[in-house]
CSV table of C-alpha atoms and ligand atoms in Angstrom, one decimal:
chain,number,residue,atom,x,y,z
A,27,MET,CA,-1.4,-2.4,23.5
A,28,THR,CA,-2.1,-4.4,26.7
A,29,ALA,CA,-1.7,-8.1,27.0
A,30,SER,CA,-4.1,-10.5,28.6
A,31,ALA,CA,-3.5,-14.2,29.5
A,32,ASP,CA,-4.3,-15.2,26.0
A,33,ILE,CA,-2.8,-12.3,24.2
A,34,GLN,CA,0.9,-12.7,24.7
A,35,ALA,CA,4.2,-11.4,23.4
A,36,GLY,CA,7.2,-13.6,22.6
A,37,ARG,CA,5.3,-16.7,21.4
A,38,LEU,CA,8.3,-17.7,19.1
A,39,ARG,CA,12.0,-18.4,19.4
A,40,PRO,CA,14.1,-15.2,18.5
A,41,ASP,CA,15.3,-16.8,15.2
A,42,ASP,CA,11.7,-17.5,14.1
A,43,TYR,CA,10.9,-13.8,14.1
A,44,VAL,CA,13.9,-13.1,11.9
A,45,GLU,CA,12.9,-15.9,9.5
A,46,ASN,CA,9.2,-15.1,9.5
A,47,PHE,CA,9.7,-11.5,8.7
A,48,ASN,CA,12.5,-11.8,6.2
A,49,ASP,CA,12.2,-10.8,2.6
A,50,VAL,CA,9.3,-12.8,1.2
A,51,HIS,CA,10.9,-12.8,-2.3
A,52,PRO,CA,14.7,-12.9,-2.1
A,53,PRO,CA,16.2,-10.8,-4.9
A,54,LEU,CA,17.4,-12.2,-8.2
A,55,ASP,CA,21.1,-12.5,-8.7
A,56,ARG,CA,22.8,-11.5,-12.0
A,57,LYS,CA,22.6,-14.9,-13.5
A,58,ARG,CA,18.9,-15.4,-12.7
A,59,ALA,CA,18.1,-11.8,-13.9
A,60,LEU,CA,19.8,-12.5,-17.2
A,61,ILE,CA,17.9,-15.8,-17.7
A,62,GLU,CA,14.6,-14.2,-16.8
A,63,SER,CA,15.2,-11.1,-19.0
A,64,ALA,CA,15.9,-13.5,-21.9
A,65,ARG,CA,12.3,-14.8,-21.6
A,66,CYS,CA,10.9,-11.5,-22.7
A,67,TYR,CA,9.7,-11.2,-26.4
A,68,TYR,CA,10.1,-7.4,-26.3
A,69,CYS,CA,6.6,-7.2,-27.7
A,70,TYR,CA,5.6,-4.3,-29.9
A,71,ASP,CA,2.5,-2.5,-28.3
A,72,ALA,CA,3.4,-4.6,-25.2
A,73,PRO,CA,0.3,-5.4,-23.2
A,74,CYS,CA,2.3,-5.3,-20.0
A,75,VAL,CA,3.0,-1.6,-20.5
A,76,GLU,CA,-0.7,-1.0,-21.0
A,77,ALA,CA,-1.4,-2.7,-17.8
A,78,CYS,CA,1.1,-0.7,-15.7
A,79,PRO,CA,-0.7,2.3,-14.2
A,80,THR,CA,2.5,4.3,-14.5
A,81,GLY,CA,3.2,3.2,-18.1
A,82,ILE,CA,6.8,2.0,-17.5
A,83,ASP,CA,8.4,0.9,-20.8
A,84,ILE,CA,8.8,-2.7,-19.6
A,85,PRO,CA,10.3,-4.3,-22.7
A,86,SER,CA,12.9,-1.5,-22.8
A,87,PHE,CA,14.0,-1.9,-19.2
A,88,ILE,CA,14.1,-5.7,-19.5
A,89,ARG,CA,16.2,-5.5,-22.7
A,90,LYS,CA,18.7,-3.3,-20.9
A,91,ILE,CA,19.0,-5.9,-18.1
A,92,SER,CA,19.7,-8.5,-20.8
A,93,THR,CA,22.6,-6.4,-22.0
A,94,ASP,CA,23.9,-5.7,-18.5
A,95,ASN,CA,22.9,-2.0,-18.7
A,96,VAL,CA,21.3,-2.2,-15.3
A,97,LYS,CA,21.7,1.5,-14.5
A,98,GLY,CA,20.0,2.4,-17.8
A,99,SER,CA,17.2,-0.1,-17.0
A,100,ALA,CA,16.7,1.6,-13.6
A,101,VAL,CA,16.5,5.0,-15.2
A,102,ASP,CA,13.8,3.7,-17.6
A,103,ILE,CA,11.8,2.5,-14.6
A,104,LEU,CA,12.3,5.5,-12.3
A,105,THR,CA,11.5,8.0,-15.1
A,106,GLU,CA,7.9,6.8,-15.1
A,107,ASN,CA,7.7,5.7,-11.5
A,108,ILE,CA,10.0,7.2,-9.0
A,109,MET,CA,8.9,4.6,-6.5
A,110,GLY,CA,9.6,1.7,-8.9
A,111,GLY,CA,11.6,0.1,-6.1
A,112,ALA,CA,8.6,-0.1,-3.7
A,113,CYS,CA,6.3,-1.0,-6.5
A,114,ALA,CA,8.5,-3.9,-7.5
A,115,ARG,CA,8.0,-5.3,-4.0
A,116,VAL,CA,4.3,-4.4,-3.4
A,117,CYS,CA,2.4,-4.3,-6.7
A,118,PRO,CA,-0.1,-7.0,-7.3
A,119,THR,CA,1.7,-7.8,-10.6
A,120,GLU,CA,-0.5,-10.9,-11.1
A,121,ILE,CA,-3.4,-8.5,-12.0
A,122,LEU,CA,-1.3,-5.8,-13.6
A,123,CYS,CA,1.8,-6.2,-15.8
A,124,GLU,CA,2.4,-9.9,-15.3
A,125,GLY,CA,-1.3,-10.7,-15.6
A,126,SER,CA,-1.1,-9.2,-19.1
A,127,CYS,CA,2.2,-10.7,-20.2
A,128,VAL,CA,1.8,-12.7,-23.4
A,129,ARG,CA,3.8,-15.5,-21.8
A,130,ASN,CA,1.1,-15.8,-19.1
A,131,THR,CA,-0.6,-19.0,-20.4
A,132,GLN,CA,-1.6,-22.3,-19.1
A,133,GLU,CA,1.7,-23.8,-20.3
A,134,GLU,CA,4.0,-21.0,-19.2
A,135,LYS,CA,4.6,-18.4,-16.5
A,136,PRO,CA,4.6,-14.7,-17.2
A,137,VAL,CA,8.0,-12.9,-17.4
A,138,ASN,CA,8.8,-12.1,-13.8
A,139,ILE,CA,8.6,-8.3,-14.4
A,140,GLY,CA,8.4,-7.4,-10.7
A,141,GLU,CA,11.6,-9.2,-9.7
A,142,LEU,CA,13.4,-7.8,-12.7
A,143,GLN,CA,12.3,-4.3,-11.8
A,144,ARG,CA,13.5,-4.9,-8.3
A,145,TYR,CA,16.9,-6.2,-9.6
A,146,ALA,CA,17.4,-2.9,-11.6
A,147,THR,CA,16.3,-0.4,-9.0
A,148,ASP,CA,18.1,-2.2,-6.2
A,149,HIS,CA,21.3,-2.0,-8.2
A,150,LEU,CA,20.9,1.7,-8.6
A,151,PHE,CA,20.0,2.4,-5.0
A,152,ASP,CA,23.0,0.3,-3.8
A,153,SER,CA,25.3,2.3,-6.0
A,154,GLY,CA,24.1,5.5,-4.3
A,155,GLN,CA,24.1,7.4,-7.5
A,156,GLN,CA,21.6,10.2,-8.4
A,157,VAL,CA,20.6,9.9,-12.0
A,158,PHE,CA,18.1,12.8,-12.3
A,159,GLU,CA,18.8,16.5,-12.7
A,160,ARG,CA,16.5,19.4,-11.9
A,161,ALA,CA,15.4,21.8,-14.6
A,162,ALA,CA,16.3,25.5,-14.0
A,163,SER,CA,14.4,27.0,-11.1
A,164,SER,CA,11.0,28.4,-11.9
A,165,GLY,CA,11.0,30.4,-8.7
A,166,LYS,CA,7.6,28.8,-7.8
A,167,LYS,CA,6.9,26.9,-4.6
A,168,VAL,CA,4.3,24.1,-4.2
A,169,ALA,CA,3.0,22.8,-0.9
A,170,VAL,CA,2.4,19.0,-0.7
A,171,VAL,CA,0.4,17.6,2.2
A,172,GLY,CA,1.2,14.0,3.1
A,173,ALA,CA,4.5,12.3,2.4
A,174,GLY,CA,3.1,9.0,1.2
A,175,PRO,CA,3.7,7.6,-2.3
A,176,ALA,CA,1.4,10.2,-3.9
A,177,GLY,CA,3.0,13.1,-2.2
A,178,LEU,CA,6.6,12.0,-2.7
A,179,SER,CA,5.9,11.3,-6.4
A,180,ALA,CA,4.4,14.7,-6.9
A,181,ALA,CA,7.2,16.4,-5.0
A,182,HIS,CA,9.9,14.6,-7.0
A,183,ARG,CA,8.3,15.4,-10.3
A,184,LEU,CA,7.7,19.1,-9.3
A,185,SER,CA,11.3,19.4,-8.3
A,186,LEU,CA,12.5,17.8,-11.6
A,187,LEU,CA,10.5,20.4,-13.4
A,188,GLY,CA,12.2,23.2,-11.5
A,189,HIS,CA,9.7,24.0,-8.8
A,190,ASP,CA,10.5,23.9,-5.1
A,191,ALA,CA,8.3,21.5,-3.1
A,192,VAL,CA,7.6,21.7,0.7
A,193,VAL,CA,6.1,18.4,2.0
A,194,PHE,CA,4.1,18.6,5.2
A,195,GLU,CA,3.8,15.2,6.9
A,196,ALA,CA,1.8,14.6,10.1
A,197,ARG,CA,3.8,11.6,11.3
A,198,ASP,CA,7.5,11.4,12.4
A,199,LYS,CA,8.6,9.6,9.2
A,200,ALA,CA,7.8,10.0,5.5
A,201,ALA,CA,6.7,7.2,3.1
A,202,GLY,CA,3.1,6.9,4.2
A,203,LEU,CA,1.8,3.3,4.2
A,204,ASN,CA,5.1,2.1,2.7
A,205,GLU,CA,6.5,2.8,6.2
A,206,TYR,CA,3.4,2.2,8.3
A,207,GLY,CA,1.1,-0.2,6.4
A,208,ILE,CA,2.6,-2.6,3.9
A,209,ALA,CA,3.3,-6.0,5.2
A,210,ALA,CA,6.8,-6.1,6.9
A,211,TYR,CA,8.1,-9.0,4.9
A,212,LYS,CA,7.4,-7.2,1.6
A,213,VAL,CA,9.7,-4.2,2.5
A,214,PRO,CA,12.3,-5.3,5.0
A,215,ASN,CA,15.6,-3.7,5.8
A,216,ASP,CA,14.2,-0.2,6.1
A,217,PHE,CA,13.5,-0.1,2.4
A,218,ALA,CA,10.9,2.7,2.6
A,219,GLN,CA,13.3,5.1,4.3
A,220,ARG,CA,16.1,4.3,1.8
A,221,GLU,CA,13.7,5.1,-1.0
A,222,VAL,CA,12.7,8.4,0.6
A,223,GLU,CA,16.4,9.3,0.9
A,224,PHE,CA,16.9,8.6,-2.8
A,225,ILE,CA,13.9,10.8,-3.7
A,226,LEU,CA,15.0,13.7,-1.5
A,227,SER,CA,18.6,13.5,-2.7
A,228,LEU,CA,17.4,15.2,-5.9
A,229,GLY,CA,17.2,18.5,-4.0
A,230,GLY,CA,14.4,21.1,-4.1
A,231,ILE,CA,12.2,19.1,-1.7
A,232,GLU,CA,11.9,20.2,1.9
A,233,LEU,CA,10.3,17.6,4.2
A,234,ARG,CA,8.6,18.9,7.3
A,235,CYS,CA,7.5,16.0,9.5
A,236,GLY,CA,5.2,16.4,12.5
A,237,GLN,CA,3.2,19.0,10.6
A,238,ALA,CA,-0.6,18.2,10.1
A,239,ILE,CA,-3.0,20.2,8.0
A,240,GLY,CA,-6.1,21.2,10.1
A,241,LYS,CA,-3.9,21.3,13.2
A,242,ASP,CA,-0.6,23.1,12.5
A,243,PHE,CA,-1.8,25.1,9.5
A,244,SER,CA,-4.9,25.3,7.3
A,245,LEU,CA,-5.6,24.9,3.6
A,246,THR,CA,-6.3,28.6,3.3
A,247,GLU,CA,-2.9,29.4,4.7
A,248,LEU,CA,-1.2,27.1,2.2
A,249,ARG,CA,-3.1,28.6,-0.7
A,250,ARG,CA,-2.0,32.1,0.5
A,251,ASP,CA,1.6,31.2,0.9
A,252,TYR,CA,2.3,28.8,-2.0
A,253,ASP,CA,1.8,28.9,-5.7
A,254,ALA,CA,-0.1,25.6,-5.7
A,255,VAL,CA,-1.1,22.9,-3.3
A,256,PHE,CA,-1.2,19.1,-3.8
A,257,LEU,CA,-3.2,17.1,-1.2
A,258,SER,CA,-2.2,13.5,-0.6
A,259,MET,CA,-3.2,12.6,2.9
A,260,GLY,CA,-4.5,9.1,2.3
A,261,MET,CA,-7.3,7.7,4.4
A,262,ALA,CA,-7.2,8.4,8.1
A,263,GLY,CA,-10.5,6.8,9.1
A,264,VAL,CA,-11.1,3.1,9.8
A,265,ASN,CA,-14.5,1.6,9.3
A,266,ALA,CA,-16.2,0.1,12.4
A,267,LEU,CA,-18.1,-3.2,12.6
A,268,GLY,CA,-21.1,-1.4,14.2
A,269,LEU,CA,-21.6,-4.1,16.8
A,270,GLU,CA,-22.1,-3.9,20.5
A,271,ASN,CA,-19.0,-4.6,22.6
A,272,GLU,CA,-16.6,-3.3,19.9
A,273,ASP,CA,-14.6,-1.7,22.7
A,274,LEU,CA,-13.8,-5.0,24.3
A,275,GLU,CA,-10.1,-5.7,24.9
A,276,GLY,CA,-8.8,-7.7,22.0
A,277,VAL,CA,-10.9,-6.1,19.4
A,278,VAL,CA,-8.4,-4.2,17.3
A,279,ASP,CA,-8.1,-2.0,14.2
A,280,ALA,CA,-5.8,-4.0,11.8
A,281,VAL,CA,-4.3,-0.8,10.4
A,282,ASP,CA,-3.2,0.4,13.8
A,283,TYR,CA,-1.7,-2.9,14.8
A,284,ILE,CA,0.2,-3.2,11.5
A,285,ALA,CA,1.6,0.4,12.1
A,286,GLN,CA,2.8,-0.8,15.5
A,287,LEU,CA,4.3,-3.9,14.0
A,288,ARG,CA,6.1,-2.0,11.3
A,289,GLN,CA,7.6,0.5,13.9
A,290,SER,CA,8.4,-2.2,16.4
A,291,GLY,CA,12.2,-2.6,17.0
A,292,ASP,CA,11.5,-6.0,18.6
A,293,LEU,CA,8.7,-8.2,17.2
A,294,ALA,CA,9.0,-10.4,20.3
A,295,GLN,CA,7.5,-7.6,22.3
A,296,LEU,CA,4.3,-7.5,20.2
A,297,PRO,CA,1.4,-9.3,22.0
A,298,VAL,CA,-0.7,-11.6,19.8
A,299,GLY,CA,-3.6,-13.9,20.5
A,300,ARG,CA,-3.6,-17.7,20.3
A,301,LYS,CA,-6.9,-17.7,18.5
A,302,VAL,CA,-7.3,-14.8,16.0
A,303,VAL,CA,-10.2,-13.8,13.8
A,304,VAL,CA,-9.8,-11.3,11.0
A,305,ILE,CA,-12.8,-9.7,9.4
A,306,GLY,CA,-12.4,-8.3,5.9
A,307,GLY,CA,-11.5,-9.3,2.4
A,308,GLY,CA,-8.8,-6.9,1.2
A,309,ASN,CA,-5.0,-6.3,1.4
A,310,THR,CA,-5.2,-5.3,5.0
A,311,ALA,CA,-7.2,-8.4,6.0
A,312,ILE,CA,-4.7,-10.7,4.3
A,313,ASP,CA,-1.7,-8.8,5.7
A,314,ILE,CA,-2.9,-8.9,9.3
A,315,ALA,CA,-3.9,-12.5,9.1
A,316,VAL,CA,-0.5,-13.6,7.7
A,317,GLN,CA,1.5,-11.4,10.1
A,318,THR,CA,-0.3,-12.6,13.2
A,319,LYS,CA,0.3,-16.2,12.1
A,320,ARG,CA,3.9,-15.3,11.6
A,321,LEU,CA,4.0,-13.7,15.1
A,322,GLY,CA,3.0,-17.1,16.5
A,323,ALA,CA,-0.9,-17.1,16.6
A,324,GLU,CA,-1.9,-20.8,16.5
A,325,ASP,CA,-5.2,-20.4,14.8
A,326,VAL,CA,-6.0,-17.5,12.4
A,327,THR,CA,-9.4,-17.4,10.6
A,328,LEU,CA,-10.2,-14.7,8.1
A,329,VAL,CA,-14.0,-14.3,7.6
A,330,TYR,CA,-15.4,-12.5,4.6
A,331,ARG,CA,-19.1,-11.8,4.0
A,332,ARG,CA,-19.0,-12.6,0.2
A,333,GLY,CA,-17.4,-15.2,-2.0
A,334,LYS,CA,-13.7,-15.5,-2.9
A,335,ASP,CA,-14.1,-13.8,-6.3
A,336,ASN,CA,-15.5,-10.8,-4.5
A,337,MET,CA,-12.5,-10.3,-2.3
A,338,ASN,CA,-10.4,-7.2,-3.0
A,339,ALA,CA,-7.3,-9.3,-2.2
A,340,THR,CA,-6.1,-11.0,-5.4
A,341,TRP,CA,-6.3,-14.8,-5.7
A,342,HIS,CA,-2.5,-14.7,-5.3
A,343,GLU,CA,-2.7,-13.0,-1.9
A,344,GLN,CA,-5.5,-15.4,-0.8
A,345,GLU,CA,-3.3,-18.4,-1.8
A,346,PHE,CA,-0.4,-16.8,0.0
A,347,ALA,CA,-2.5,-16.5,3.2
A,348,GLN,CA,-3.6,-20.1,3.0
A,349,LEU,CA,0.0,-21.3,2.4
A,350,ASN,CA,0.8,-19.4,5.7
A,351,GLY,CA,-1.8,-21.5,7.5
A,352,VAL,CA,-4.6,-18.9,7.5
A,353,LYS,CA,-8.1,-20.4,7.2
A,354,ILE,CA,-10.4,-18.4,4.9
A,355,LYS,CA,-14.2,-18.6,5.5
A,356,HIS,CA,-16.5,-17.0,3.0
A,357,TRP,CA,-20.1,-16.0,3.1
A,358,ALA,CA,-20.4,-15.0,6.8
A,359,GLN,CA,-20.8,-11.7,8.6
A,360,PRO,CA,-20.2,-10.9,12.3
A,361,THR,CA,-23.3,-10.4,14.4
A,362,LYS,CA,-22.2,-10.5,18.0
A,363,LEU,CA,-19.0,-9.9,20.1
A,364,MET,CA,-19.0,-11.6,23.5
A,365,GLY,CA,-16.6,-11.0,26.3
A,366,GLN,CA,-15.6,-11.9,29.8
A,367,ASP,CA,-14.0,-9.4,32.3
A,368,GLY,CA,-13.7,-6.9,29.5
A,369,GLN,CA,-11.8,-9.2,27.1
A,370,VAL,CA,-13.3,-10.6,23.9
A,371,LYS,CA,-13.8,-14.3,24.1
A,372,GLU,CA,-16.2,-15.3,21.3
A,373,ILE,CA,-17.6,-13.9,18.1
A,374,GLU,CA,-20.8,-15.0,16.4
A,375,PHE,CA,-21.4,-14.9,12.7
A,376,GLU,CA,-24.4,-15.3,10.5
A,377,TYR,CA,-24.0,-17.1,7.1
A,378,THR,CA,-24.8,-14.9,4.2
A,379,GLN,CA,-26.1,-15.3,0.6
A,380,LEU,CA,-27.3,-13.2,-2.3
A,381,ASP,CA,-31.0,-12.6,-2.7
A,382,ASP,CA,-32.8,-12.7,-6.1
A,383,ASN,CA,-31.7,-9.1,-6.8
A,384,GLY,CA,-28.0,-9.9,-6.0
A,385,ARG,CA,-28.2,-8.1,-2.6
A,386,LEU,CA,-26.3,-9.6,0.4
A,387,MET,CA,-28.6,-11.0,3.1
A,388,GLY,CA,-28.2,-13.1,6.2
A,389,THR,CA,-29.5,-16.7,6.1
A,390,GLY,CA,-30.6,-16.8,9.7
A,391,ASP,CA,-28.1,-19.6,10.4
A,392,HIS,CA,-25.3,-18.8,12.9
A,393,PHE,CA,-22.0,-20.1,14.1
A,394,SER,CA,-19.5,-18.9,16.7
A,395,LEU,CA,-15.7,-18.9,17.1
A,396,LEU,CA,-13.8,-18.8,20.3
A,397,VAL,CA,-11.3,-16.0,20.0
A,398,ASP,CA,-8.6,-13.9,21.9
A,399,GLN,CA,-8.2,-11.2,19.3
A,400,VAL,CA,-10.5,-9.9,16.6
A,401,PHE,CA,-9.0,-7.7,13.9
A,402,LYS,CA,-11.2,-5.3,12.0
A,403,ALA,CA,-10.1,-4.9,8.4
A,404,ILE,CA,-13.2,-3.8,6.7
A,405,GLY,CA,-11.9,-0.8,5.0
A,406,GLN,CA,-10.7,2.8,5.6
A,407,SER,CA,-12.3,6.1,4.8
A,408,PHE,CA,-11.1,9.6,3.9
A,409,VAL,CA,-11.5,12.1,6.7
A,410,PRO,CA,-12.2,15.6,5.2
A,411,ALA,CA,-12.4,17.5,8.6
A,412,PRO,CA,-8.7,18.6,8.6
A,413,LEU,CA,-9.2,20.3,5.2
A,414,MET,CA,-12.3,22.2,6.4
A,415,ASN,CA,-10.6,23.4,9.6
A,416,GLY,CA,-10.1,27.1,9.1
A,417,ALA,CA,-10.5,26.9,5.3
A,418,ALA,CA,-12.2,29.7,3.6
A,419,ASP,CA,-13.4,27.6,0.6
A,420,VAL,CA,-14.9,24.2,0.8
A,421,LEU,CA,-13.4,21.4,-1.4
A,422,GLU,CA,-16.0,19.4,-3.3
A,423,LEU,CA,-16.1,15.7,-2.4
A,424,SER,CA,-17.3,12.8,-4.5
A,425,SER,CA,-18.2,9.4,-2.9
A,426,GLY,CA,-16.7,10.6,0.3
A,427,ARG,CA,-13.3,11.5,-1.2
A,428,ILE,CA,-11.8,14.6,-2.8
A,429,ALA,CA,-13.4,15.2,-6.2
A,430,VAL,CA,-10.8,15.6,-9.0
A,431,ASP,CA,-10.7,15.7,-12.8
A,432,GLU,CA,-8.3,13.7,-15.0
A,433,ASP,CA,-5.5,16.1,-14.2
A,434,ARG,CA,-6.2,15.5,-10.5
A,435,LYS,CA,-7.4,19.0,-10.1
A,436,THR,CA,-9.9,19.7,-7.4
A,437,SER,CA,-12.8,22.1,-7.3
A,438,LEU,CA,-10.3,24.9,-6.1
A,439,SER,CA,-8.3,26.5,-8.9
A,440,ASP,CA,-4.9,26.1,-7.3
A,441,VAL,CA,-5.4,22.8,-5.5
A,442,TRP,CA,-4.7,19.3,-6.8
A,443,ALA,CA,-5.1,15.9,-5.0
A,444,GLY,CA,-4.2,12.3,-5.5
A,445,GLY,CA,-3.6,8.9,-4.0
A,446,ASP,CA,-6.0,7.2,-1.6
A,447,CYS,CA,-7.8,10.5,-0.7
A,448,VAL,CA,-9.3,10.6,-4.2
A,449,THR,CA,-11.4,7.8,-5.8
A,450,GLY,CA,-9.1,5.2,-7.5
A,451,ASP,CA,-7.5,1.8,-7.2
A,452,ASP,CA,-6.0,2.3,-3.6
A,453,LEU,CA,-2.7,0.8,-4.7
A,454,THR,CA,0.8,2.2,-4.2
A,455,VAL,CA,1.4,2.4,-8.0
A,456,ALA,CA,-1.9,4.3,-8.6
A,457,ALA,CA,-0.9,6.8,-5.9
A,458,VAL,CA,2.5,7.3,-7.6
A,459,GLN,CA,0.8,7.9,-10.9
A,460,ASP,CA,-1.6,10.4,-9.4
A,461,GLY,CA,1.3,12.4,-8.0
A,462,LYS,CA,3.1,12.4,-11.4
A,463,VAL,CA,0.0,13.4,-13.3
A,464,ALA,CA,-0.9,16.2,-10.9
A,465,ALA,CA,2.7,17.5,-10.9
A,466,GLY,CA,2.6,17.8,-14.7
A,467,ALA,CA,-0.7,19.7,-14.5
A,468,ILE,CA,0.6,22.0,-11.8
A,469,ASP,CA,3.7,22.7,-13.9
A,470,ARG,CA,1.5,23.7,-16.9
A,471,HIS,CA,-0.6,25.9,-14.6
A,472,LEU,CA,2.4,27.6,-13.0
A,473,ARG,CA,3.9,28.3,-16.4
A,474,GLY,CA,0.7,29.8,-17.7
B,7,FAD,C1,-2.4,-2.6,5.5
B,7,FAD,C2,-2.2,-2.1,4.1
B,7,FAD,C3,-1.5,-2.9,3.2
B,7,FAD,C4,-1.4,-2.5,1.9
B,7,FAD,N1,-0.7,-3.3,1.0
B,7,FAD,C5,-0.5,-2.9,-0.3
B,7,FAD,C6,0.2,-3.7,-1.2
B,7,FAD,O1,0.8,-4.7,-0.8
B,7,FAD,N2,0.3,-3.2,-2.4
B,7,FAD,C7,-0.2,-2.1,-2.9
B,7,FAD,O2,0.0,-1.7,-4.0
B,7,FAD,N3,-0.9,-1.3,-2.0
B,7,FAD,C8,-1.1,-1.7,-0.7
B,7,FAD,N4,-1.9,-0.9,0.1
B,7,FAD,C9,-2.4,0.4,-0.4
B,7,FAD,C10,-1.3,1.4,-0.5
B,7,FAD,O3,-0.5,1.4,0.7
B,7,FAD,C11,-2.0,2.8,-0.7
B,7,FAD,O4,-2.8,2.8,-1.8
B,7,FAD,C12,-0.9,3.9,-0.8
B,7,FAD,O5,-0.1,4.0,0.3
B,7,FAD,C13,-1.6,5.3,-1.0
B,7,FAD,O6,-0.7,6.3,-1.0
B,7,FAD,P1,-1.1,7.8,-0.5
B,7,FAD,O7,0.2,8.6,-0.7
B,7,FAD,O8,-2.3,8.2,-1.2
B,7,FAD,O9,-1.5,7.6,1.0
B,7,FAD,P2,-0.6,7.1,2.3
B,7,FAD,O10,0.4,6.1,2.0
B,7,FAD,O11,-1.7,6.8,3.3
B,7,FAD,O12,0.1,8.4,2.8
B,7,FAD,C14,-0.6,9.6,3.2
B,7,FAD,C15,0.3,10.4,4.1
B,7,FAD,O13,-0.3,11.6,4.6
B,7,FAD,C16,-0.1,11.8,5.9
B,7,FAD,N5,-1.2,12.5,6.5
B,7,FAD,C17,-2.4,12.1,6.9
B,7,FAD,N6,-3.1,13.1,7.4
B,7,FAD,C18,-2.4,14.2,7.3
B,7,FAD,C19,-2.6,15.6,7.7
B,7,FAD,N7,-3.7,16.0,8.3
B,7,FAD,N8,-1.5,16.4,7.5
B,7,FAD,C20,-0.4,16.0,7.0
B,7,FAD,N9,-0.1,14.7,6.6
B,7,FAD,C21,-1.1,13.9,6.8
B,7,FAD,C22,0.0,10.3,6.5
B,7,FAD,O14,0.7,10.3,7.7
B,7,FAD,C23,0.8,9.6,5.4
B,7,FAD,O15,2.2,9.7,5.5
B,7,FAD,C24,-2.0,-1.3,1.4
B,7,FAD,C25,-2.8,-0.5,2.3
B,7,FAD,C26,-2.9,-0.9,3.7
B,7,FAD,C27,-3.7,-0.1,4.6
B,8,SF4,S1,4.1,-8.8,-22.5
B,8,SF4,FE1,5.7,-10.2,-21.5
B,8,SF4,S2,6.9,-10.9,-23.2
B,8,SF4,FE2,5.8,-9.1,-24.0
B,8,SF4,S3,7.1,-7.3,-23.5
B,8,SF4,FE3,5.8,-7.5,-21.8
B,8,SF4,S4,7.1,-8.8,-20.4
B,8,SF4,FE4,8.0,-9.0,-22.4
């Protein structure tokens, strides 16, 4: 990333970087965990369990915390969701378990399920114990493509069930977007890699980094050499604005920038503009807006083409961005990028509204913002090309992603898929559940 006069590294004092990218929710200590666990009613048919995509027995793990059986609590969590540690940090609990908690009323706050889950799983990770044991070997071998939450979850469950898993990962490190995408202050202290180590310590999982399907091997080869295949490559494509001048210096893909931020050993080296505009309305838009503000950008404006209720980012995330000084402007779409000497300087927007049929349309009124950096965060897309490269059979797609049934089985008899590369909620927890469900189905298939 090159720096121009207005896009500079080192805008803050060294201590500010540490503070700004520190753990956004400091962990509960024992006393606070005991107090919080005592707030749970241990509901029968608990709505929080229904709302958890991985179906963790929430009242059970909370009760164990209340009796100081923290290891037992962590086992409850990890049995259903092997990435329960990551999910405790990154799940939008306000629309999942905590959103459904019976204590979530106008007078009260929901039980802090996410923080309790973190308390239990951190306790286990810190102890360095392995609590799972593999079933007797089936002699079967499954290829997993992509070491993100979906792939790691599938590999762990397959290994538990007695199958060997070989995980092929294009990047240098495993963990997918937990390592390269999630906001830095949600998963500090190398948490993603610590979780990978815990998962691999079960045994029976071989991780091969720097190995990409479509480049180093083909789907046909995997189907020939393995008993089954699980595809979990996430979404490699980034949507473009479709405007002229999108190649100006300072117009940046948010996902790429976040990956650099997450891998940077020294945040003071990361160039950031003084005036930043973010275009989009989801997790990525919120994360890049907050992180550029925390890197020292003076003025960060997030612009979204519809209203606040239409944003994919939850109200909690929108509020978090605003508390961090991000301005959010709704009902406007970008129409023109203007530059000087190859560097973006100004961006023009048109106000939007819904027509009588509920379709989005421009109003004809415009406004402009002066800008040093424009971040594109208008969504990602699945790129099927690597799967087609050298493949004998073509996988069916649906809405641009891999088509799967409820078992996450694809149109090919020995291939399953899950996570962001199939249609779903595009959340870490949903990817983990896909991996778990697919592993169960693969197990049934392999055992005939
Ligand atoms: C910026 C950002 C912030 C987010 N924040 C949150 C959040 O706060 N909370 C939340 O719940 N969700 C969040 N999400 C969504 C969440 O990260 C994803 O839904 C989740 O990571 C999907 O898991 P996955 O395993 O399907 O894909 P990924 O995590 O994308 O992992 C896919 C893996 O496959 C590898 N791969 C790709 N191509 C190939 C290939 N050809 N061969 C081999 N390997 C390949 C990739 O390198 C990667 O490691 C965020 C997403 C983004 C982009
Ligand atoms: S809904 Fe709330 S009170 Fe009831 S079991 Fe779940 S966390 Fe506890």
